[in-house]
Amino acid sequence: MSLEDLIRRIPKAELHIHIEGSLEPELMFEIGRRNGVKSRFQTVDALREAYNFSDLQSFLDIYYEGASVLREEHDFYDMTMAYLRRAAADNVRHAEIFFDPQTHTDRGIAFETVISGITAALRDGPISTRLILCFLRHLSAESAMRTLEEALPFKDRLVAVGLDSGEVGNPPSKFATVFARARSEGLRAVAHAGEEGPPSYIREALDILGASRIDHGVRCMEDPALVDELVARRIPLTVCPLSNVKLRVFKTMKDHNLRTMLQRGIVATVNSDDPAYFGGYVVDNYLAVASALALTETEIQQLALNSFEASFLTASERARLIKS
């Protein structure tokens, strides 16, 4: 079996996927037409040409504009189902999916509309899933708390809360109170940290937010003591290689530190982040990093196993999905 065949066939879990970031331009235009929402881009090709990002913020500007077409429950259903089917084609057996309710509630869409559309698709979809509510860190902690209060009647549909959006200048500690409240309600915690932000943000996410998993985390290697802690505690990192290059975290894929993480013993995983914008889904990310870093079969297998270890599945659920 070739390395590409192994990558395509091996069972995988995806733990870092923003559902709004899976909204492909074709579906975005289709939903926009049925909702009467006009884009400033006249064609799908023109929109794709705009996906030449210089940093995280330049991506977020387009990302929030794209999400503006989502108005009705079935819009969220269609978007989510499209991702689930695409993930299944990559032999993703389990996905833990982020959604950003503030992106929608701040423009007048009811929280229930958003979560009902997404969870209906998760129920009907072809793979195992969990749902994670992310707070937008560029907004206030008070806004995050209001969002959590809206979410609590639906907490049985959630496994965790997370933190995303613009990292620089928005440390995890800003959201200490809301994460403490979420944990008191039985929700787990994850957080984006150490992508554009410094390694100290990873420490804050662990020590202040109580995160059991770090999203991105690639700048951890700048702090050897932090790396030692991540290894000792087996804190997983949900790494997104194509995203990291697209947003200039690394200049080229050959500069990526994923293989170094594996060699150091970090529980690193491969994920797609916002695949509609960054040029690929899970298999595309595996293929890109495997080629650039000359990963071995053993390393590919380790990444796939890490993805299940890092998930919020039970041990029996993991075993069943790996063998199914």
C-alpha positions as a LaTeX table, in Angstrom:
\begin{tabular}{lrrr}
\hline
Residue & $x$ (\AA) & $y$ (\AA) & $z$ (\AA) \\
\hline
Met1 & 0.00 & 0.00 & 0.00 \\
Ser2 & 1.35 & 3.43 & $-0.92$ \\
Leu3 & 1.58 & 6.21 & 1.65 \\
Glu4 & $-1.25$ & 8.04 & $-0.12$ \\
Asp5 & $-3.44$ & 4.94 & 0.04 \\
Leu6 & $-2.66$ & 4.61 & 3.74 \\
Ile7 & $-3.64$ & 8.23 & 4.34 \\
Arg8 & $-6.89$ & 7.83 & 2.45 \\
Arg9 & $-7.88$ & 4.52 & 4.04 \\
Ile10 & $-6.77$ & 4.83 & 7.66 \\
Pro11 & $-9.57$ & 5.65 & 10.13 \\
Lys12 & $-9.30$ & 9.22 & 11.34 \\
Ala13 & $-10.95$ & 11.64 & 13.74 \\
Glu14 & $-11.14$ & 15.37 & 13.07 \\
Leu15 & $-11.02$ & 17.61 & 16.12 \\
His16 & $-10.49$ & 21.10 & 14.69 \\
Ile17 & $-13.14$ & 22.00 & 12.15 \\
His18 & $-15.13$ & 25.23 & 12.15 \\
Ile19 & $-18.42$ & 24.34 & 10.52 \\
Glu20 & $-18.84$ & 27.85 & 9.12 \\
Gly21 & $-15.38$ & 27.44 & 7.59 \\
Ser22 & $-16.58$ & 24.41 & 5.62 \\
Leu23 & $-19.08$ & 26.52 & 3.66 \\
Glu24 & $-17.88$ & 26.07 & 0.08 \\
Pro25 & $-18.43$ & 29.01 & $-2.30$ \\
Glu26 & $-20.92$ & 27.06 & $-4.43$ \\
Leu27 & $-23.15$ & 26.34 & $-1.44$ \\
Met28 & $-22.62$ & 29.86 & $-0.12$ \\
Phe29 & $-23.96$ & 31.30 & $-3.39$ \\
Glu30 & $-26.86$ & 28.81 & $-3.43$ \\
Ile31 & $-27.93$ & 29.68 & 0.13 \\
Gly32 & $-27.41$ & 33.38 & $-0.56$ \\
Arg33 & $-29.72$ & 33.21 & $-3.59$ \\
Arg34 & $-32.52$ & 31.49 & $-1.73$ \\
Asn35 & $-32.25$ & 33.99 & 1.14 \\
Gly36 & $-31.89$ & 37.04 & $-1.09$ \\
Val37 & $-28.42$ & 37.85 & 0.24 \\
Lys38 & $-26.14$ & 39.37 & $-2.40$ \\
Ser39 & $-22.39$ & 38.94 & $-2.29$ \\
Arg40 & $-19.95$ & 41.65 & $-3.32$ \\
Phe41 & $-18.31$ & 38.88 & $-5.38$ \\
Gln42 & $-20.12$ & 38.22 & $-8.65$ \\
Thr43 & $-18.95$ & 34.65 & $-9.21$ \\
Val44 & $-17.62$ & 31.62 & $-7.34$ \\
Asp45 & $-14.26$ & 32.08 & $-9.05$ \\
Ala46 & $-14.06$ & 35.72 & $-7.96$ \\
Leu47 & $-14.74$ & 34.69 & $-4.40$ \\
Arg48 & $-12.08$ & 31.98 & $-4.47$ \\
Glu49 & $-9.57$ & 34.51 & $-5.80$ \\
Ala50 & $-10.14$ & 36.53 & $-2.63$ \\
Tyr51 & $-8.82$ & 33.63 & $-0.55$ \\
Asn52 & $-5.30$ & 35.03 & $-0.66$ \\
Phe53 & $-4.89$ & 35.84 & 3.01 \\
Ser54 & $-1.99$ & 37.71 & 4.57 \\
Asp55 & $-2.86$ & 36.88 & 8.17 \\
Leu56 & $-5.62$ & 35.62 & 10.44 \\
Gln57 & $-7.60$ & 38.86 & 10.36 \\
Ser58 & $-7.70$ & 39.07 & 6.56 \\
Phe59 & $-9.19$ & 35.57 & 6.57 \\
Leu60 & $-11.72$ & 36.40 & 9.30 \\
Asp61 & $-13.04$ & 39.36 & 7.32 \\
Ile62 & $-14.02$ & 37.05 & 4.43 \\
Tyr63 & $-15.15$ & 34.28 & 6.80 \\
Tyr64 & $-17.70$ & 36.47 & 8.59 \\
Glu65 & $-18.96$ & 37.85 & 5.28 \\
Gly66 & $-19.51$ & 34.32 & 3.99 \\
Ala67 & $-21.41$ & 33.31 & 7.12 \\
Ser68 & $-23.85$ & 36.18 & 6.59 \\
Val69 & $-25.84$ & 34.12 & 4.05 \\
Leu70 & $-26.90$ & 31.71 & 6.80 \\
Arg71 & $-30.38$ & 32.70 & 7.96 \\
Glu72 & $-32.67$ & 29.69 & 8.37 \\
Glu73 & $-32.41$ & 26.38 & 10.20 \\
His74 & $-32.09$ & 24.44 & 6.95 \\
Asp75 & $-29.15$ & 26.65 & 5.90 \\
Phe76 & $-27.20$ & 25.42 & 8.92 \\
Tyr77 & $-28.41$ & 21.88 & 8.23 \\
Asp78 & $-27.25$ & 21.96 & 4.60 \\
Met79 & $-23.85$ & 23.40 & 5.49 \\
Thr80 & $-23.25$ & 20.83 & 8.22 \\
Met81 & $-24.43$ & 17.88 & 6.15 \\
Ala82 & $-22.16$ & 18.89 & 3.27 \\
Tyr83 & $-19.16$ & 18.77 & 5.62 \\
Leu84 & $-20.16$ & 15.44 & 7.17 \\
Arg85 & $-20.46$ & 13.77 & 3.77 \\
Arg86 & $-17.10$ & 15.20 & 2.68 \\
Ala87 & $-15.45$ & 14.06 & 5.90 \\
Ala88 & $-16.87$ & 10.55 & 5.50 \\
Ala89 & $-15.30$ & 10.41 & 2.03 \\
Asp90 & $-11.92$ & 10.96 & 3.73 \\
Asn91 & $-12.66$ & 8.06 & 6.12 \\
Val92 & $-13.13$ & 10.42 & 9.02 \\
Arg93 & $-15.04$ & 8.23 & 11.47 \\
His94 & $-15.57$ & 10.92 & 14.13 \\
Ala95 & $-15.61$ & 14.73 & 14.11 \\
Glu96 & $-15.73$ & 17.24 & 16.96 \\
Ile97 & $-17.17$ & 20.31 & 15.33 \\
Phe98 & $-16.85$ & 23.97 & 16.33 \\
Phe99 & $-19.61$ & 26.48 & 15.74 \\
Asp100 & $-19.61$ & 30.25 & 16.38 \\
Pro101 & $-23.07$ & 31.29 & 17.58 \\
Gln102 & $-22.10$ & 34.95 & 18.09 \\
Thr103 & $-21.37$ & 35.23 & 14.38 \\
His104 & $-25.08$ & 34.64 & 13.87 \\
Thr105 & $-26.83$ & 35.94 & 16.99 \\
Asp106 & $-25.09$ & 39.31 & 16.65 \\
Arg107 & $-26.91$ & 39.75 & 13.32 \\
Gly108 & $-30.28$ & 38.73 & 14.68 \\
Ile109 & $-30.38$ & 34.97 & 14.09 \\
Ala110 & $-31.82$ & 33.08 & 17.05 \\
Phe111 & $-29.43$ & 30.76 & 18.90 \\
Glu112 & $-32.01$ & 27.98 & 18.64 \\
Thr113 & $-32.12$ & 28.33 & 14.84 \\
Val114 & $-28.37$ & 27.85 & 14.64 \\
Ile115 & $-27.99$ & 24.91 & 16.98 \\
Ser116 & $-31.14$ & 23.16 & 15.78 \\
Gly117 & $-29.99$ & 23.18 & 12.16 \\
Ile118 & $-26.52$ & 21.95 & 13.03 \\
Thr119 & $-27.60$ & 19.23 & 15.44 \\
Ala120 & $-30.28$ & 17.92 & 13.09 \\
Ala121 & $-27.55$ & 17.32 & 10.52 \\
Leu122 & $-25.30$ & 15.71 & 13.11 \\
Arg123 & $-28.17$ & 13.36 & 13.97 \\
Asp124 & $-28.78$ & 12.47 & 10.30 \\
Gly125 & $-25.16$ & 12.43 & 9.18 \\
Pro126 & $-22.96$ & 9.46 & 8.26 \\
Ile127 & $-20.30$ & 9.76 & 11.01 \\
Ser128 & $-19.95$ & 10.00 & 14.77 \\
Thr129 & $-19.87$ & 13.59 & 16.05 \\
Arg130 & $-19.65$ & 15.89 & 19.06 \\
Leu131 & $-20.40$ & 19.64 & 19.09 \\
Ile132 & $-18.29$ & 22.41 & 20.63 \\
Leu133 & $-19.53$ & 25.97 & 21.13 \\
Cys134 & $-16.79$ & 28.54 & 20.52 \\
Phe135 & $-16.72$ & 32.06 & 21.92 \\
Leu136 & $-15.35$ & 34.83 & 19.71 \\
Arg137 & $-12.39$ & 36.22 & 21.59 \\
His138 & $-12.42$ & 39.61 & 19.83 \\
Leu139 & $-15.78$ & 40.24 & 21.49 \\
Ser140 & $-16.21$ & 40.93 & 25.19 \\
Ala141 & $-16.27$ & 38.41 & 28.01 \\
Glu142 & $-19.75$ & 39.71 & 28.80 \\
Ser143 & $-20.90$ & 38.76 & 25.30 \\
Ala144 & $-19.44$ & 35.30 & 25.80 \\
Met145 & $-21.30$ & 34.91 & 29.09 \\
Arg146 & $-24.59$ & 35.93 & 27.46 \\
Thr147 & $-23.95$ & 33.34 & 24.75 \\
Leu148 & $-23.27$ & 30.67 & 27.35 \\
Glu149 & $-26.54$ & 31.54 & 29.10 \\
Glu150 & $-28.37$ & 31.14 & 25.77 \\
Ala151 & $-26.65$ & 27.79 & 25.26 \\
Leu152 & $-27.37$ & 26.22 & 28.65 \\
Pro153 & $-30.90$ & 25.05 & 27.75 \\
Phe154 & $-29.21$ & 23.06 & 24.95 \\
Lys155 & $-26.16$ & 21.88 & 26.90 \\
Asp156 & $-27.09$ & 18.23 & 26.37 \\
Arg157 & $-26.17$ & 18.80 & 22.70 \\
Leu158 & $-22.69$ & 20.12 & 23.58 \\
Val159 & $-19.54$ & 18.39 & 24.77 \\
Ala160 & $-17.34$ & 21.44 & 25.36 \\
Val161 & $-16.79$ & 25.15 & 24.92 \\
Gly162 & $-13.91$ & 26.65 & 22.99 \\
Leu163 & $-12.29$ & 29.95 & 22.10 \\
Asp164 & $-11.49$ & 31.19 & 18.60 \\
Ser165 & $-11.21$ & 34.29 & 16.36 \\
Gly166 & $-8.39$ & 36.87 & 16.49 \\
Glu167 & $-5.81$ & 35.70 & 19.01 \\
Val168 & $-3.41$ & 38.64 & 19.29 \\
Gly169 & $-4.41$ & 40.97 & 22.09 \\
Asn170 & $-7.15$ & 38.63 & 23.32 \\
Pro171 & $-5.53$ & 36.31 & 25.86 \\
Pro172 & $-7.39$ & 33.29 & 27.21 \\
Ser173 & $-7.43$ & 34.85 & 30.69 \\
Lys174 & $-9.95$ & 37.40 & 29.39 \\
Phe175 & $-12.52$ & 34.58 & 29.47 \\
Ala176 & $-11.66$ & 32.97 & 32.82 \\
Thr177 & $-15.09$ & 33.58 & 34.37 \\
Val178 & $-17.16$ & 32.26 & 31.47 \\
Phe179 & $-15.03$ & 29.11 & 31.17 \\
Ala180 & $-15.33$ & 28.49 & 34.90 \\
Arg181 & $-19.10$ & 28.75 & 34.57 \\
Ala182 & $-19.13$ & 26.39 & 31.57 \\
Arg183 & $-17.04$ & 23.82 & 33.44 \\
Ser184 & $-19.36$ & 24.08 & 36.44 \\
Glu185 & $-22.19$ & 23.12 & 34.07 \\
Gly186 & $-20.35$ & 19.95 & 33.08 \\
Leu187 & $-18.87$ & 21.17 & 29.79 \\
Arg188 & $-15.26$ & 20.50 & 28.90 \\
Ala189 & $-12.90$ & 23.20 & 27.67 \\
Val190 & $-10.65$ & 23.62 & 24.64 \\
Ala191 & $-9.05$ & 26.79 & 23.30 \\
His192 & $-7.20$ & 28.19 & 20.32 \\
Ala193 & $-3.80$ & 29.26 & 21.59 \\
Gly194 & $-0.27$ & 29.53 & 20.29 \\
Glu195 & $-1.13$ & 30.06 & 16.62 \\
Glu196 & $-0.43$ & 33.79 & 16.25 \\
Gly197 & $-0.38$ & 34.33 & 19.99 \\
Pro198 & 2.65 & 33.50 & 22.17 \\
Pro199 & 3.30 & 30.28 & 24.10 \\
Ser200 & 2.10 & 32.05 & 27.25 \\
Tyr201 & $-1.42$ & 31.91 & 25.79 \\
Ile202 & $-1.16$ & 28.11 & 25.80 \\
Arg203 & $-0.25$ & 28.20 & 29.49 \\
Glu204 & $-3.21$ & 30.48 & 30.20 \\
Ala205 & $-5.55$ & 28.16 & 28.31 \\
Leu206 & $-4.36$ & 25.22 & 30.41 \\
Asp207 & $-4.00$ & 26.86 & 33.81 \\
Ile208 & $-6.77$ & 29.47 & 33.75 \\
Leu209 & $-9.40$ & 28.10 & 31.35 \\
Gly210 & $-8.90$ & 24.47 & 32.29 \\
Ala211 & $-8.47$ & 23.41 & 28.66 \\
Ser212 & $-7.86$ & 19.71 & 28.16 \\
Arg213 & $-6.91$ & 20.19 & 24.51 \\
Ile214 & $-5.16$ & 23.03 & 22.68 \\
Asp215 & $-6.24$ & 24.08 & 19.21 \\
His216 & $-3.23$ & 24.89 & 17.00 \\
Gly217 & $-0.54$ & 25.29 & 19.69 \\
Val218 & 2.29 & 25.26 & 17.16 \\
Arg219 & 4.25 & 27.99 & 18.97 \\
Cys220 & 4.67 & 25.73 & 21.99 \\
Met221 & 8.08 & 24.73 & 20.65 \\
Glu222 & 9.39 & 28.18 & 21.61 \\
Asp223 & 9.04 & 27.19 & 25.29 \\
Pro224 & 10.89 & 23.94 & 26.14 \\
Ala225 & 9.36 & 23.75 & 29.62 \\
Leu226 & 5.90 & 24.03 & 28.12 \\
Val227 & 6.70 & 21.23 & 25.68 \\
Asp228 & 7.80 & 19.06 & 28.60 \\
Glu229 & 4.46 & 19.74 & 30.31 \\
Leu230 & 2.43 & 18.97 & 27.18 \\
Val231 & 4.27 & 15.67 & 26.77 \\
Ala232 & 4.04 & 14.70 & 30.44 \\
Arg233 & 0.32 & 15.50 & 30.68 \\
Arg234 & $-0.45$ & 14.19 & 27.18 \\
Ile235 & $-2.24$ & 17.42 & 26.29 \\
Pro236 & $-3.25$ & 17.08 & 22.62 \\
Leu237 & $-2.68$ & 19.73 & 19.98 \\
Thr238 & $-5.10$ & 20.00 & 17.04 \\
Val239 & $-2.72$ & 21.11 & 14.31 \\
Cys240 & $-3.97$ & 22.46 & 10.96 \\
Pro241 & $-1.08$ & 22.40 & 8.47 \\
Leu242 & $-2.69$ & 23.97 & 5.37 \\
Ser243 & $-4.24$ & 26.69 & 7.52 \\
Asn244 & $-0.88$ & 27.42 & 9.15 \\
Val245 & 0.75 & 27.99 & 5.78 \\
Lys246 & $-2.21$ & 29.86 & 4.28 \\
Leu247 & $-2.22$ & 32.30 & 7.22 \\
Arg248 & 1.59 & 32.69 & 7.18 \\
Val249 & 2.22 & 31.04 & 10.54 \\
Phe250 & 4.82 & 29.07 & 8.57 \\
Lys251 & 6.29 & 30.35 & 5.32 \\
Thr252 & 6.12 & 26.96 & 3.61 \\
Met253 & 4.94 & 23.48 & 4.57 \\
Lys254 & 8.56 & 22.37 & 4.77 \\
Asp255 & 8.99 & 24.84 & 7.63 \\
His256 & 6.17 & 23.27 & 9.66 \\
Asn257 & 7.10 & 21.78 & 13.03 \\
Leu258 & 4.59 & 18.91 & 13.08 \\
Arg259 & 7.21 & 16.19 & 12.67 \\
Thr260 & 9.32 & 17.76 & 15.42 \\
Met261 & 6.27 & 17.65 & 17.68 \\
Leu262 & 5.79 & 13.94 & 17.00 \\
Gln263 & 9.46 & 13.21 & 17.61 \\
Arg264 & 9.26 & 15.12 & 20.88 \\
Gly265 & 6.30 & 13.02 & 22.02 \\
Ile266 & 3.51 & 15.57 & 21.74 \\
Val267 & 0.02 & 14.19 & 21.03 \\
Ala268 & $-0.29$ & 16.09 & 17.74 \\
Thr269 & $-3.20$ & 15.60 & 15.37 \\
Val270 & $-3.96$ & 16.70 & 11.80 \\
Asn271 & $-7.11$ & 18.69 & 11.02 \\
Ser272 & $-8.54$ & 21.00 & 8.36 \\
Asp273 & $-9.64$ & 24.08 & 10.37 \\
Asp274 & $-11.61$ & 26.00 & 7.70 \\
Pro275 & $-11.27$ & 23.71 & 4.66 \\
Ala276 & $-13.35$ & 25.78 & 2.23 \\
Tyr277 & $-10.93$ & 28.66 & 2.68 \\
Phe278 & $-7.57$ & 26.95 & 3.21 \\
Gly279 & $-7.44$ & 24.55 & 0.30 \\
Gly280 & $-8.33$ & 21.16 & 1.66 \\
Tyr281 & $-10.01$ & 18.71 & 3.99 \\
Val282 & $-8.35$ & 16.19 & 6.29 \\
Val283 & $-6.79$ & 13.94 & 3.66 \\
Asp284 & $-5.45$ & 17.00 & 1.82 \\
Asn285 & $-3.76$ & 18.13 & 5.04 \\
Tyr286 & $-2.25$ & 14.69 & 5.67 \\
Leu287 & $-0.98$ & 14.48 & 2.09 \\
Ala288 & 0.52 & 17.97 & 2.13 \\
Val289 & 2.39 & 17.55 & 5.39 \\
Ala290 & 3.46 & 13.97 & 4.62 \\
Ser291 & 5.02 & 15.08 & 1.36 \\
Ala292 & 6.71 & 18.21 & 2.68 \\
Leu293 & 8.08 & 16.62 & 5.86 \\
Ala294 & 8.72 & 13.11 & 4.48 \\
Leu295 & 6.54 & 11.49 & 7.12 \\
Thr296 & 6.80 & 7.72 & 7.49 \\
Glu297 & 3.99 & 5.16 & 7.62 \\
Thr298 & 4.58 & 4.88 & 11.35 \\
Glu299 & 4.18 & 8.63 & 11.79 \\
Ile300 & 0.97 & 8.69 & 9.74 \\
Gln301 & $-0.41$ & 5.86 & 11.85 \\
Gln302 & 0.60 & 7.73 & 15.02 \\
Leu303 & $-1.18$ & 10.89 & 13.88 \\
Ala304 & $-4.35$ & 8.93 & 13.18 \\
Leu305 & $-4.21$ & 7.14 & 16.54 \\
Asn306 & $-3.54$ & 10.46 & 18.25 \\
Ser307 & $-6.72$ & 11.87 & 16.73 \\
Phe308 & $-8.80$ & 9.24 & 18.50 \\
Glu309 & $-6.85$ & 9.49 & 21.76 \\
Ala310 & $-7.35$ & 13.26 & 21.75 \\
Ser311 & $-11.11$ & 13.01 & 21.17 \\
Phe312 & $-13.85$ & 13.18 & 23.79 \\
Leu313 & $-14.96$ & 9.65 & 22.96 \\
Thr314 & $-14.99$ & 6.87 & 25.52 \\
Ala315 & $-12.41$ & 4.12 & 25.21 \\
Ser316 & $-15.03$ & 1.69 & 23.88 \\
Glu317 & $-16.28$ & 4.23 & 21.33 \\
Arg318 & $-12.74$ & 4.82 & 20.11 \\
Ala319 & $-12.06$ & 1.12 & 19.72 \\
Arg320 & $-15.30$ & 0.57 & 17.83 \\
Leu321 & $-14.71$ & 3.43 & 15.38 \\
Ile322 & $-11.10$ & 2.48 & 14.71 \\
Lys323 & $-12.10$ & $-1.10$ & 13.91 \\
Ser324 & $-15.37$ & $-0.44$ & 12.08 \\
\hline
\end{tabular}
